[in-house]
């Protein structure tokens, strides 16, 4: 999209920039000629992987730091035109076993980042990666932004606080900020080493390794998915458009699929691949939200965003990527 030339020469900070979505934002912005700095803690348990930015190392600055360090953040926000705030503890299961860490990263650190902006760079524009998880178990479908907020896990509560700190700083201090409530995002660079964040990563890995894909429950749960390039597009649109300030937007897809259908699509793309339906593990069932798909009319109307990459296309591209680079993500990772 030609409008993105506005990022040329601009100073951009991406927290969580070595992770899945952050590295894809960095790649797009570096190609446009933005001056990109990444802030990422590279905590081994989390989704950061230096291979995600292997092709970009000479076109950006990497600062290995933790967003929980207010002094580092106070330094890093200075002089930046845009902040894509994507660092996060992303595992729903881990948020239940270690709720305090989730609170520190997804809520308290977000407040420190915003304070750093207020004190050192109130002119920055911030786009925060929020999540559809904060709606909890849907009362109606598709879920729009007016749907009640009822998180079913600690992560959802802390992400909600993180989101609302951004809106508050927009509304009270005029620090331009907005939040996108992402749904299941997939593509090159996603976490495949384990199933802590999403089942789809491990499904892709199993397909490539010739192991069966395990579908929990009856496999009828409905979901929507966005390919990462479409999510990057939404983040960039939100950064450039003042109509996004102070707003939350759902992402989503018109392509709503059951998990069984998704497993079928995936296994059809790889000769010999297969899936099995197995009982839901108890710890996952407890925080499962049943069917979910989002209504993204608002971002379509306000920012003109629409997903462009369909599932067969996106899954094929993702499988091709991990087929080629598996050694960087799990064999030796
Ligand atoms: N991927 C999805 O499907 C999805 C869905 C909804 C919301 N989101 C949100 O989007 C954001 C990015 O997600 P992702 O899929 O790219 O995850 P990811 O795990 O690949 O990336 C997150 C990055 O944040 C870094 N990080 C974690 N804690 C940090 C800390 N304390 N200090 C500095 N860096 C830290 C990690 O090292 C990692 O590189 C997250 O905030 C997540 O909650 C993602």
Tab-separated table of C-alpha atoms and ligand atoms in Angstrom:
chain	number	residue	atom	x	y	z
A	1	UNK	CA	0.000	0.000	0.000
A	2	UNK	CA	1.666	3.203	-1.179
A	3	UNK	CA	0.525	5.270	1.841
A	4	UNK	CA	3.044	3.436	3.970
A	5	UNK	CA	5.818	5.528	2.398
A	6	UNK	CA	5.013	7.909	5.259
A	7	UNK	CA	7.207	5.664	7.427
A	8	UNK	CA	10.270	6.395	5.318
A	9	UNK	CA	12.998	7.925	7.486
A	10	UNK	CA	10.799	7.761	10.590
A	11	UNK	CA	12.112	6.475	13.909
A	12	UNK	CA	10.194	3.407	14.994
A	13	UNK	CA	10.476	1.361	18.181
A	14	UNK	CA	9.040	-2.153	18.215
A	15	UNK	CA	8.826	-3.862	21.595
A	16	UNK	CA	8.810	-7.630	21.201
A	17	UNK	CA	10.469	-6.998	17.844
A	18	UNK	CA	12.299	-10.329	17.692
A	19	UNK	CA	9.010	-12.186	18.148
A	20	UNK	CA	6.602	-13.367	15.496
A	21	UNK	CA	4.512	-10.305	14.702
A	22	UNK	CA	7.172	-7.758	15.722
A	23	UNK	CA	9.756	-9.161	13.319
A	24	UNK	CA	7.246	-9.089	10.476
A	25	UNK	CA	6.442	-5.447	11.268
A	26	UNK	CA	10.183	-4.736	11.326
A	27	UNK	CA	10.706	-6.375	7.925
A	28	UNK	CA	7.937	-4.337	6.336
A	29	UNK	CA	9.130	-1.065	7.873
A	30	UNK	CA	12.788	-1.683	7.019
A	31	UNK	CA	11.761	-2.265	3.397
A	32	UNK	CA	10.016	1.122	3.387
A	33	UNK	CA	13.131	2.808	4.794
A	34	UNK	CA	12.054	3.448	8.388
A	35	UNK	CA	14.748	3.607	11.067
A	36	UNK	CA	13.781	0.634	13.163
A	37	UNK	CA	14.834	-0.188	16.734
A	38	UNK	CA	13.758	-3.422	18.388
A	39	UNK	CA	13.450	-3.877	22.148
A	40	UNK	CA	13.244	-7.532	23.112
A	41	UNK	CA	14.297	-9.483	26.180
A	42	UNK	CA	14.872	-12.755	24.287
A	43	UNK	CA	13.699	-14.711	27.330
A	44	UNK	CA	14.218	-18.279	26.049
A	45	UNK	CA	10.788	-19.498	27.129
A	46	UNK	CA	9.043	-16.842	25.036
A	47	UNK	CA	8.489	-16.403	21.317
A	48	UNK	CA	11.560	-14.354	20.356
A	49	UNK	CA	13.937	-16.002	17.880
A	50	UNK	CA	16.926	-14.176	16.402
A	51	UNK	CA	16.450	-16.051	13.155
A	52	UNK	CA	13.237	-14.043	12.709
A	53	UNK	CA	15.406	-11.000	11.966
A	54	UNK	CA	18.379	-12.782	10.384
A	55	UNK	CA	17.779	-11.095	7.023
A	56	UNK	CA	17.394	-7.663	8.659
A	57	UNK	CA	20.325	-7.395	11.027
A	58	UNK	CA	22.143	-4.679	9.075
A	59	UNK	CA	18.945	-2.662	8.624
A	60	UNK	CA	17.866	-2.222	12.223
A	61	UNK	CA	19.086	-1.725	15.767
A	62	UNK	CA	18.458	-4.462	18.303
A	63	UNK	CA	18.358	-3.562	21.974
A	64	UNK	CA	18.188	-6.665	24.137
A	65	UNK	CA	16.264	-5.340	27.081
A	66	UNK	CA	13.219	-6.074	29.166
A	67	UNK	CA	10.126	-3.869	28.989
A	68	UNK	CA	9.942	-4.273	32.776
A	69	UNK	CA	13.072	-2.077	33.024
A	70	UNK	CA	11.670	1.483	33.252
A	71	UNK	CA	15.087	3.091	32.775
A	72	UNK	CA	15.756	1.226	29.550
A	73	UNK	CA	12.308	2.114	28.272
A	74	UNK	CA	12.700	5.774	29.231
A	75	UNK	CA	15.818	5.866	27.076
A	76	UNK	CA	14.404	3.870	24.180
A	77	UNK	CA	11.179	5.819	23.617
A	78	UNK	CA	13.048	9.079	23.138
A	79	UNK	CA	13.081	10.482	19.618
A	80	UNK	CA	10.709	7.836	18.249
A	81	UNK	CA	7.860	8.778	15.925
A	82	UNK	CA	6.032	5.466	16.307
A	83	UNK	CA	5.933	2.725	18.919
A	84	UNK	CA	4.555	-0.679	18.025
A	85	UNK	CA	4.050	-2.141	21.459
A	86	UNK	CA	4.033	-5.892	20.928
A	87	UNK	CA	6.153	-7.354	23.759
A	88	UNK	CA	4.113	-9.735	25.817
A	89	UNK	CA	3.864	-12.905	27.804
A	90	UNK	CA	1.594	-14.698	25.366
A	91	UNK	CA	0.907	-18.083	26.954
A	92	UNK	CA	-2.557	-18.428	28.450
A	93	UNK	CA	-1.543	-21.574	30.313
A	94	UNK	CA	1.575	-19.925	31.772
A	95	UNK	CA	-0.538	-16.994	32.948
A	96	UNK	CA	-2.449	-19.440	35.120
A	97	UNK	CA	0.616	-21.120	36.635
A	98	UNK	CA	2.689	-17.908	36.968
A	99	UNK	CA	0.130	-15.091	37.128
A	100	UNK	CA	2.504	-12.570	38.661
A	101	UNK	CA	4.930	-12.612	35.737
A	102	UNK	CA	2.035	-12.132	33.356
A	103	UNK	CA	0.881	-9.160	35.434
A	104	UNK	CA	4.362	-7.625	35.456
A	105	UNK	CA	4.859	-7.869	31.696
A	106	UNK	CA	1.365	-7.411	30.299
A	107	UNK	CA	0.102	-4.773	32.720
A	108	UNK	CA	2.731	-3.140	34.986
A	109	UNK	CA	5.387	-2.813	32.279
A	110	UNK	CA	2.804	-1.308	29.917
A	111	UNK	CA	2.175	1.393	32.451
A	112	UNK	CA	5.914	2.108	32.708
A	113	UNK	CA	6.197	2.329	28.921
A	114	UNK	CA	3.361	4.844	28.830
A	115	UNK	CA	4.900	6.820	31.687
A	116	UNK	CA	8.184	6.864	29.765
A	117	UNK	CA	6.296	8.290	26.780
A	118	UNK	CA	4.479	10.859	28.907
A	119	UNK	CA	7.709	12.089	30.481
A	120	UNK	CA	10.124	11.789	27.560
A	121	UNK	CA	8.192	11.654	24.288
A	122	UNK	CA	4.514	12.619	24.491
A	123	UNK	CA	4.412	13.152	20.721
A	124	UNK	CA	4.892	9.476	19.897
A	125	UNK	CA	2.071	7.448	18.297
A	126	UNK	CA	1.531	4.038	19.899
A	127	UNK	CA	-0.169	0.950	18.513
A	128	UNK	CA	-0.758	-1.760	21.105
A	129	UNK	CA	-1.290	-5.448	20.295
A	130	UNK	CA	-4.300	-6.482	22.317
A	131	UNK	CA	-6.189	-9.744	22.048
A	132	UNK	CA	-9.632	-11.197	21.418
A	133	UNK	CA	-8.997	-13.311	24.533
A	134	UNK	CA	-10.384	-10.546	26.713
A	135	UNK	CA	-13.935	-11.204	25.443
A	136	UNK	CA	-13.846	-14.662	27.013
A	137	UNK	CA	-16.536	-17.128	25.998
A	138	UNK	CA	-18.659	-15.356	23.362
A	139	UNK	CA	-22.259	-14.471	24.143
A	140	UNK	CA	-22.953	-13.917	20.460
A	141	UNK	CA	-21.136	-14.320	17.177
A	142	UNK	CA	-19.456	-12.672	15.432
A	143	UNK	CA	-18.001	-10.814	18.404
A	144	UNK	CA	-17.853	-7.058	17.898
A	145	UNK	CA	-16.105	-4.431	20.022
A	146	UNK	CA	-19.298	-3.836	22.052
A	147	UNK	CA	-19.348	-7.442	23.267
A	148	UNK	CA	-19.013	-7.800	27.066
A	149	UNK	CA	-15.487	-8.221	28.373
A	150	UNK	CA	-15.154	-11.383	30.444
A	151	UNK	CA	-11.628	-12.788	30.354
A	152	UNK	CA	-11.369	-16.470	31.199
A	153	UNK	CA	-7.703	-16.420	32.158
A	154	UNK	CA	-5.170	-14.198	33.900
A	155	UNK	CA	-3.583	-13.254	30.588
A	156	UNK	CA	-6.874	-11.832	29.329
A	157	UNK	CA	-7.249	-9.669	32.436
A	158	UNK	CA	-3.717	-8.315	32.248
A	159	UNK	CA	-3.924	-7.648	28.511
A	160	UNK	CA	-7.150	-5.753	29.185
A	161	UNK	CA	-5.364	-3.576	31.733
A	162	UNK	CA	-2.507	-3.042	29.277
A	163	UNK	CA	-4.973	-2.046	26.576
A	164	UNK	CA	-6.852	0.359	28.812
A	165	UNK	CA	-3.711	2.057	30.085
A	166	UNK	CA	-3.054	2.948	26.447
A	167	UNK	CA	-6.561	4.314	25.964
A	168	UNK	CA	-6.343	6.217	29.227
A	169	UNK	CA	-3.065	7.874	28.272
A	170	UNK	CA	-4.629	8.793	24.948
A	171	UNK	CA	-7.726	10.254	26.568
A	172	UNK	CA	-6.140	11.979	29.558
A	173	UNK	CA	-2.681	12.990	28.336
A	174	UNK	CA	-3.242	13.169	24.592
A	175	UNK	CA	-0.560	10.568	23.876
A	176	UNK	CA	-1.955	9.127	20.665
A	177	UNK	CA	-2.573	5.449	21.217
A	178	UNK	CA	-4.869	2.733	19.932
A	179	UNK	CA	-5.252	-1.014	20.309
A	180	UNK	CA	-5.915	-3.816	17.876
A	181	UNK	CA	-7.583	-6.894	19.325
A	182	UNK	CA	-5.812	-9.581	17.374
A	183	UNK	CA	-7.317	-12.979	16.744
A	184	UNK	CA	-5.296	-16.132	15.972
A	185	UNK	CA	-2.401	-14.938	13.871
A	186	UNK	CA	-0.186	-17.314	11.915
A	187	UNK	CA	2.639	-17.208	9.418
A	188	UNK	CA	6.424	-17.338	9.166
A	189	UNK	CA	8.069	-16.613	12.519
A	190	UNK	CA	5.211	-17.864	14.684
A	191	UNK	CA	5.923	-19.956	17.740
A	192	UNK	CA	6.185	-23.597	16.712
A	193	UNK	CA	8.605	-24.907	19.323
A	194	UNK	CA	5.763	-25.733	21.722
A	195	UNK	CA	2.009	-25.338	22.191
A	196	UNK	CA	2.263	-22.669	24.881
A	197	UNK	CA	0.767	-19.912	22.747
A	198	UNK	CA	-1.235	-21.568	20.001
A	199	UNK	CA	-2.086	-25.079	18.892
A	200	UNK	CA	-1.541	-24.150	15.251
A	201	UNK	CA	2.231	-23.821	15.665
A	202	UNK	CA	2.574	-27.352	16.927
A	203	UNK	CA	0.173	-28.581	14.255
A	204	UNK	CA	2.416	-27.116	11.551
A	205	UNK	CA	5.430	-28.665	13.159
A	206	UNK	CA	3.782	-32.084	13.419
A	207	UNK	CA	2.748	-31.961	9.771
A	208	UNK	CA	6.339	-31.226	8.758
A	209	UNK	CA	7.705	-33.958	11.046
A	210	UNK	CA	5.192	-36.512	9.756
A	211	UNK	CA	3.444	-36.771	13.136
A	212	UNK	CA	-0.342	-36.679	13.517
A	213	UNK	CA	-2.049	-33.361	14.204
A	214	UNK	CA	-4.037	-33.682	17.455
A	215	UNK	CA	-7.457	-32.020	17.434
A	216	UNK	CA	-8.895	-31.577	20.947
A	217	UNK	CA	-12.523	-32.231	21.852
A	218	UNK	CA	-14.894	-32.834	18.962
A	219	UNK	CA	-13.010	-30.463	16.682
A	220	UNK	CA	-16.165	-28.462	15.960
A	221	UNK	CA	-14.963	-25.282	17.690
A	222	UNK	CA	-15.046	-22.380	15.234
A	223	UNK	CA	-12.165	-19.949	14.857
A	224	UNK	CA	-10.950	-17.157	12.628
A	225	UNK	CA	-7.340	-16.690	11.578
A	226	UNK	CA	-5.277	-13.877	10.147
A	227	UNK	CA	-2.114	-14.296	8.140
A	228	UNK	CA	0.641	-12.180	9.620
A	229	UNK	CA	1.038	-9.903	6.571
A	230	UNK	CA	-2.572	-8.818	7.012
A	231	UNK	CA	-1.971	-8.086	10.699
A	232	UNK	CA	1.119	-6.033	9.855
A	233	UNK	CA	-0.992	-4.052	7.394
A	234	UNK	CA	-3.571	-3.334	10.112
A	235	UNK	CA	-0.896	-2.210	12.587
A	236	UNK	CA	0.657	0.159	10.050
A	237	UNK	CA	-2.710	1.584	9.004
A	238	UNK	CA	-3.577	2.233	12.653
A	239	UNK	CA	-0.246	3.951	13.233
A	240	UNK	CA	-0.715	6.397	10.379
A	241	UNK	CA	-4.370	7.284	10.822
A	242	UNK	CA	-5.463	9.780	13.471
A	243	UNK	CA	-8.991	8.320	13.332
A	244	UNK	CA	-7.559	5.310	15.168
A	245	UNK	CA	-6.475	7.353	18.193
A	246	UNK	CA	-8.210	6.260	21.391
A	247	UNK	CA	-9.930	3.374	19.604
A	248	UNK	CA	-9.944	-0.402	19.870
A	249	UNK	CA	-10.437	-2.472	16.733
A	250	UNK	CA	-11.080	-6.155	16.256
A	251	UNK	CA	-9.259	-7.984	13.537
A	252	UNK	CA	-10.833	-11.078	12.016
A	253	UNK	CA	-11.666	-12.950	8.883
A	254	UNK	CA	-14.754	-13.829	6.873
A	255	UNK	CA	-13.245	-17.306	6.585
A	256	UNK	CA	-14.530	-19.028	9.729
A	257	UNK	CA	-13.447	-22.661	10.096
A	258	UNK	CA	-13.860	-25.498	12.555
A	259	UNK	CA	-10.682	-26.966	13.967
A	260	UNK	CA	-11.338	-30.205	12.110
A	261	UNK	CA	-11.673	-28.282	8.863
A	262	UNK	CA	-8.433	-26.457	9.599
A	263	UNK	CA	-6.673	-29.762	10.327
A	264	UNK	CA	-8.043	-31.131	7.044
A	265	UNK	CA	-6.793	-28.098	5.109
A	266	UNK	CA	-3.382	-28.392	6.669
A	267	UNK	CA	-2.964	-32.118	6.162
A	268	UNK	CA	-4.148	-31.833	2.547
A	269	UNK	CA	-1.248	-29.487	1.863
A	270	UNK	CA	1.374	-32.050	2.874
A	271	UNK	CA	1.376	-35.541	1.346
A	272	UNK	CA	1.114	-38.234	4.036
A	273	UNK	CA	0.020	-35.847	6.809
A	274	UNK	CA	-2.881	-36.904	9.043
A	275	UNK	CA	-4.883	-35.763	12.061
A	276	UNK	CA	-6.498	-37.455	15.066
A	277	UNK	CA	-9.327	-36.302	17.314
A	278	UNK	CA	-8.380	-36.720	20.986
A	279	UNK	CA	-9.984	-35.742	24.329
A	280	UNK	CA	-9.425	-32.175	25.555
A	281	UNK	CA	-6.611	-31.967	28.167
A	282	UNK	CA	-8.210	-30.764	31.431
A	283	UNK	CA	-6.022	-27.662	31.896
A	284	UNK	CA	-6.872	-26.454	28.406
A	285	UNK	CA	-10.570	-27.254	28.647
A	286	UNK	CA	-10.774	-25.060	31.757
A	287	UNK	CA	-9.811	-21.935	29.793
A	288	UNK	CA	-11.290	-22.865	26.425
A	289	UNK	CA	-13.715	-20.296	25.012
A	290	UNK	CA	-15.736	-22.529	22.684
A	291	UNK	CA	-16.565	-20.974	19.318
A	292	UNK	CA	-15.072	-17.583	18.513
A	293	UNK	CA	-14.992	-15.390	15.463
A	294	UNK	CA	-14.797	-11.663	15.326
A	295	UNK	CA	-16.663	-8.884	13.598
A	296	UNK	CA	-14.104	-6.532	12.048
A	297	UNK	CA	-16.527	-4.092	10.395
A	298	UNK	CA	-15.168	-1.203	12.475
A	299	UNK	CA	-11.584	-1.355	11.236
A	300	UNK	CA	-12.852	-1.970	7.728
A	301	UNK	CA	-15.061	1.142	7.892
A	302	UNK	CA	-12.612	3.441	9.680
A	303	UNK	CA	-9.226	2.373	8.353
A	304	UNK	CA	-10.187	0.449	5.209
A	305	UNK	CA	-8.536	-2.765	6.439
A	306	UNK	CA	-9.480	-6.165	5.094
A	307	UNK	CA	-7.625	-9.453	5.305
A	308	UNK	CA	-6.309	-10.459	1.891
A	309	UNK	CA	-4.547	-13.790	2.389
A	310	UNK	CA	-6.879	-16.796	2.603
A	311	UNK	CA	-6.156	-19.866	4.698
A	312	UNK	CA	-4.977	-22.261	1.956
A	313	UNK	CA	-2.594	-19.572	0.680
A	314	UNK	CA	-1.330	-18.579	4.127
A	315	UNK	CA	-0.988	-22.129	5.441
A	316	UNK	CA	0.944	-23.175	2.327
A	317	UNK	CA	3.339	-20.229	2.737
A	318	UNK	CA	3.818	-21.008	6.421
A	319	UNK	CA	4.438	-24.714	5.817
A	320	UNK	CA	6.937	-23.859	3.092
A	321	UNK	CA	8.771	-21.518	5.471
A	322	UNK	CA	9.045	-24.023	8.302
A	323	UNK	CA	9.835	-26.879	5.930
A	324	UNK	CA	12.864	-24.856	4.850
A	325	UNK	CA	13.914	-23.370	8.196
A	326	UNK	CA	12.902	-26.022	10.753
A	327	UNK	CA	16.493	-26.227	12.017
A	328	UNK	CA	16.221	-22.613	13.151
A	329	UNK	CA	12.975	-23.144	15.028
A	330	UNK	CA	13.139	-26.560	16.599
A	331	UNK	CA	15.729	-29.089	15.407
A	332	UNK	CA	18.557	-27.059	16.947
A	333	UNK	CA	16.533	-24.364	18.621
B	1	LIG	N1	0.047	-14.298	17.723
B	1	LIG	C1	-1.232	-14.190	18.031
B	1	LIG	O1	-2.054	-14.992	17.589
B	1	LIG	C2	-1.709	-13.062	18.931
B	1	LIG	C3	-3.078	-12.986	19.226
B	1	LIG	C4	-3.519	-11.962	20.061
B	1	LIG	C5	-2.631	-11.038	20.588
B	1	LIG	N2	-1.311	-11.148	20.278
B	1	LIG	C6	-0.396	-10.162	20.891
B	1	LIG	O2	0.538	-9.690	19.934
B	1	LIG	C7	1.789	-9.455	20.562
B	1	LIG	C8	2.885	-10.150	19.793
B	1	LIG	O3	2.604	-11.551	19.771
B	1	LIG	P1	3.507	-12.598	18.997
B	1	LIG	O4	2.603	-13.644	18.478
B	1	LIG	O5	4.420	-11.898	18.058
B	1	LIG	O6	4.307	-13.231	20.209
B	1	LIG	P2	5.851	-13.606	20.357
B	1	LIG	O7	5.988	-14.361	21.616
B	1	LIG	O8	6.372	-14.234	19.104
B	1	LIG	O9	6.529	-12.177	20.508
B	1	LIG	C9	6.559	-11.493	21.707
B	1	LIG	C10	7.956	-10.983	21.898
B	1	LIG	O10	7.965	-10.252	23.106
B	1	LIG	C11	9.187	-10.518	23.745
B	1	LIG	N3	9.031	-10.282	25.167
B	1	LIG	C12	8.281	-10.990	26.048
B	1	LIG	N4	8.406	-10.484	27.274
B	1	LIG	C13	9.240	-9.419	27.157
B	1	LIG	C14	9.750	-8.493	28.089
B	1	LIG	N5	9.426	-8.575	29.373
B	1	LIG	N6	10.567	-7.519	27.632
B	1	LIG	C15	10.904	-7.437	26.319
B	1	LIG	N7	10.471	-8.317	25.402
B	1	LIG	C16	9.639	-9.290	25.826
B	1	LIG	C17	9.491	-11.958	23.435
B	1	LIG	O11	10.886	-12.253	23.568
B	1	LIG	C18	9.005	-12.079	22.015
B	1	LIG	O12	10.053	-11.845	21.092
B	1	LIG	C19	1.666	-9.936	22.009
B	1	LIG	O13	1.508	-8.823	22.843
B	1	LIG	C20	0.423	-10.784	22.003
B	1	LIG	O14	-0.267	-10.731	23.240
B	1	LIG	C21	-0.832	-12.134	19.473
